[in-house]
Amino acid sequence: MERRREIYFLDGVPQVGTRYYGIVDQGTNVVEVRPTSLCPLNCVFCSVAAGPLEGRRWADFTVKKDALVDALKAVVRYKGDGVEVHIDGMGEPAVYSDLVDLVQDVKSIRGVSVASMQSRMFTLTERSVEELAEAGLDRINLSLDAVDPPLAARLANAGYYDPRRAMALAEYAVRNTSIDVVVSPVWLPGVNDDQMPKIARWAKAAGLGKRWPPVLIQKYIPHRRGRNPRGVKAVDWGAFWSRIRAWEAQLGMKLDWRGENPFGVERRAELPKPIKAGQRIKVRIVGRGVFRNEYLAVSNRLADDPLIDRAVTVISEKPLKPGDEAVVKVFEDEDNILMARAEVVFL
Ligand code: SF4
């Protein structure tokens, strides 16, 4: 099996329609922006199977900042005021080379009230944290699943990952800049149970949560396309919340924020759905998709309108190449993420 991975620097393609990059709308005032699928870690529980060691990935994506921002302007105009733009993706957004400019552009869009990002922070520096603050970044959701360095490196499957670096940068951010940091560890039952109270105590002592809750413990949910560590069993929601309440009692700290909406998430009109599940459409192949046998394609009829134009993920056992045209049947359209199967290919 060929293991070489291609990296695409995308411009001139629709920004809505795929999980790989671009804009994901879930019908709320929080719009997710995905600048890159690259990530330097290989977390053993990664829900999107990112990182250099993953054999199932055969391509990664980075988007040209201006193309992303142009499309985002149209999406924010459609959504109205009070929009949070959350920079995230199938990778680590902090490795995106235009991140500071992206934040600046995002924050200058009329209607954007909050700019936030997900990150492990360990690739940042004090200087880049300051630059992000100056550009207008309001919040970093810090992914940190262990404070003990050997366990953290084992979970990241990367000897070069040191959680102390991320923690020091988070402390620097909340003490010296306007950025708030919310730590969001994934609880892996039986693996990092003892780390959750340690993380929560550290967050409180470090002054995280200046404007938002300091700690949001995440439930481990196995994903079909993700990496699911052997021997780790996901608990059900009932067991999850009772464990959260037990930690709350132990720490004297609020960890259950259900019903309080501290992030101000509101329902907003979804983007139009010009292509729906069940439809057959003609597409042009742009290149590989992230996972083997997946391809990135664009609909053949583009309107030059970011609210209407769509990228499509095409699954094909038969190898396809850029420029090929195909008739595909769309089988999934949730949140305007279009998954399709190739039926007829015109080479
Ligand atoms: S969990 Fe995040 S940091 Fe870890 S491999 Fe996945 S994308 Fe990278």
GROMACS .gro file of N, CA, C and O and ligand atoms in nm, residues 37-52 57 88-93 118-120 122 143 145 155-156 161 186 227, ligand 1:
model
  144
   37SER      N    1  -0.611   2.063   0.794
   37SER     CA    2  -0.632   1.930   0.853
   37SER      C    3  -0.501   1.873   0.906
   37SER      O    4  -0.496   1.759   0.949
   38LEU      N    5  -0.395   1.954   0.900
   38LEU     CA    6  -0.263   1.906   0.946
   38LEU      C    7  -0.255   1.907   1.099
   38LEU      O    8  -0.312   1.994   1.164
   39CYS      N    9  -0.184   1.811   1.154
   39CYS     CA   10  -0.163   1.806   1.299
   39CYS      C   11  -0.033   1.732   1.326
   39CYS      O   12  -0.006   1.630   1.264
   40PRO      N   13   0.048   1.782   1.422
   40PRO     CA   14   0.176   1.715   1.449
   40PRO      C   15   0.164   1.600   1.550
   40PRO      O   16   0.263   1.532   1.576
   41LEU      N   17   0.046   1.580   1.609
   41LEU     CA   18   0.031   1.473   1.709
   41LEU      C   19  -0.046   1.354   1.651
   41LEU      O   20  -0.098   1.361   1.538
   42ASN      N   21  -0.053   1.249   1.730
   42ASN     CA   22  -0.118   1.125   1.684
   42ASN      C   23  -0.205   1.069   1.796
   42ASN      O   24  -0.195   0.950   1.828
   43CYS      N   25  -0.285   1.154   1.858
   43CYS     CA   26  -0.356   1.112   1.980
   43CYS      C   27  -0.427   0.979   1.960
   43CYS      O   28  -0.493   0.956   1.857
   44VAL      N   29  -0.415   0.892   2.060
   44VAL     CA   30  -0.464   0.754   2.044
   44VAL      C   31  -0.616   0.748   2.037
   44VAL      O   32  -0.670   0.645   1.997
   45PHE      N   33  -0.685   0.857   2.075
   45PHE     CA   34  -0.831   0.858   2.073
   45PHE      C   35  -0.884   0.961   1.973
   45PHE      O   36  -1.001   0.999   1.980
   46CYS      N   37  -0.799   1.009   1.882
   46CYS     CA   38  -0.838   1.120   1.793
   46CYS      C   39  -0.963   1.083   1.711
   46CYS      O   40  -0.963   0.984   1.639
   47SER      N   41  -1.065   1.166   1.720
   47SER     CA   42  -1.191   1.135   1.653
   47SER      C   43  -1.183   1.153   1.502
   47SER      O   44  -1.269   1.106   1.429
   48VAL      N   45  -1.079   1.224   1.454
   48VAL     CA   46  -1.066   1.245   1.310
   48VAL      C   47  -0.940   1.179   1.254
   48VAL      O   48  -0.902   1.203   1.140
   49ALA      N   49  -0.876   1.095   1.336
   49ALA     CA   50  -0.758   1.020   1.293
   49ALA      C   51  -0.655   1.108   1.224
   49ALA      O   52  -0.610   1.081   1.113
   50ALA      N   53  -0.617   1.217   1.294
   50ALA     CA   54  -0.517   1.309   1.238
   50ALA      C   55  -0.376   1.265   1.276
   50ALA      O   56  -0.357   1.174   1.357
   51GLY      N   57  -0.278   1.334   1.217
   51GLY     CA   58  -0.139   1.314   1.258
   51GLY      C   59  -0.056   1.237   1.156
   51GLY      O   60  -0.109   1.163   1.074
   52PRO      N   61   0.077   1.254   1.166
   52PRO     CA   62   0.167   1.198   1.064
   52PRO      C   63   0.172   1.045   1.060
   52PRO      O   64   0.209   0.988   0.958
   57ARG      N   65  -0.501   0.799   0.634
   57ARG     CA   66  -0.510   0.928   0.564
   57ARG      C   67  -0.419   0.924   0.442
   57ARG      O   68  -0.304   0.879   0.453
   88ASP      N   69  -1.136   2.560   1.411
   88ASP     CA   70  -1.118   2.420   1.455
   88ASP      C   71  -1.085   2.340   1.330
   88ASP      O   72  -1.034   2.396   1.233
   89GLY      N   73  -1.113   2.212   1.328
   89GLY     CA   74  -1.093   2.137   1.206
   89GLY      C   75  -1.048   1.995   1.231
   89GLY      O   76  -1.044   1.949   1.345
   90MET      N   77  -1.012   1.927   1.122
   90MET     CA   78  -0.965   1.789   1.133
   90MET      C   79  -0.815   1.787   1.161
   90MET      O   80  -0.744   1.699   1.111
   91GLY      N   81  -0.766   1.884   1.236
   91GLY     CA   82  -0.624   1.893   1.265
   91GLY      C   83  -0.602   1.992   1.378
   91GLY      O   84  -0.693   2.019   1.456
   92GLU      N   85  -0.482   2.048   1.385
   92GLU     CA   86  -0.447   2.145   1.490
   92GLU      C   87  -0.441   2.284   1.425
   92GLU      O   88  -0.346   2.314   1.351
   93PRO      N   89  -0.539   2.370   1.451
   93PRO     CA   90  -0.543   2.500   1.384
   93PRO      C   91  -0.420   2.587   1.410
   93PRO      O   92  -0.387   2.673   1.328
  118GLN      N   93  -0.987   2.612   1.888
  118GLN     CA   94  -0.950   2.489   1.959
  118GLN      C   95  -0.800   2.470   1.938
  118GLN      O   96  -0.751   2.492   1.829
  119SER      N   97  -0.729   2.431   2.042
  119SER     CA   98  -0.585   2.410   2.020
  119SER      C   99  -0.523   2.331   2.134
  119SER      O  100  -0.573   2.332   2.246
  120ARG      N  101  -0.412   2.266   2.104
  120ARG     CA  102  -0.331   2.206   2.211
  120ARG      C  103  -0.224   2.305   2.258
  120ARG      O  104  -0.150   2.277   2.351
  122PHE      N  105   0.065   2.378   2.227
  122PHE     CA  106   0.208   2.352   2.250
  122PHE      C  107   0.295   2.397   2.133
  122PHE      O  108   0.417   2.410   2.149
  143SER      N  109  -0.718   2.180   2.445
  143SER     CA  110  -0.727   2.035   2.456
  143SER      C  111  -0.609   1.988   2.539
  143SER      O  112  -0.494   2.007   2.500
  145ASP      N  113  -0.541   1.648   2.804
  145ASP     CA  114  -0.606   1.529   2.860
  145ASP      C  115  -0.529   1.468   2.975
  145ASP      O  116  -0.576   1.373   3.038
  155LEU      N  117  -0.059   0.943   2.543
  155LEU     CA  118  -0.191   0.966   2.483
  155LEU      C  119  -0.180   1.039   2.349
  155LEU      O  120  -0.259   1.017   2.258
  156ALA      N  121  -0.080   1.128   2.339
  156ALA     CA  122  -0.060   1.202   2.212
  156ALA      C  123   0.017   1.116   2.111
  156ALA      O  124   0.031   1.155   1.995
  161TYR      N  125   0.563   1.578   2.264
  161TYR     CA  126   0.454   1.657   2.323
  161TYR      C  127   0.473   1.666   2.474
  161TYR      O  128   0.480   1.565   2.543
  186VAL      N  129  -1.052   1.533   2.742
  186VAL     CA  130  -1.137   1.417   2.711
  186VAL      C  131  -1.110   1.313   2.821
  186VAL      O  132  -0.995   1.273   2.842
  227ARG      N  133  -0.962   0.712   1.588
  227ARG     CA  134  -0.880   0.608   1.652
  227ARG      C  135  -0.943   0.578   1.787
  227ARG      O  136  -0.971   0.670   1.864
  348SF4     S1  137  -0.694   1.492   1.893
  348SF4    FE1  138  -0.638   1.691   1.807
  348SF4     S2  139  -0.420   1.713   1.855
  348SF4    FE2  140  -0.469   1.497   1.879
  348SF4     S3  141  -0.421   1.402   1.679
  348SF4    FE3  142  -0.638   1.459   1.678
  348SF4     S4  143  -0.643   1.662   1.585
  348SF4    FE4  144  -0.431   1.624   1.650
   0.00000   0.00000   0.00000
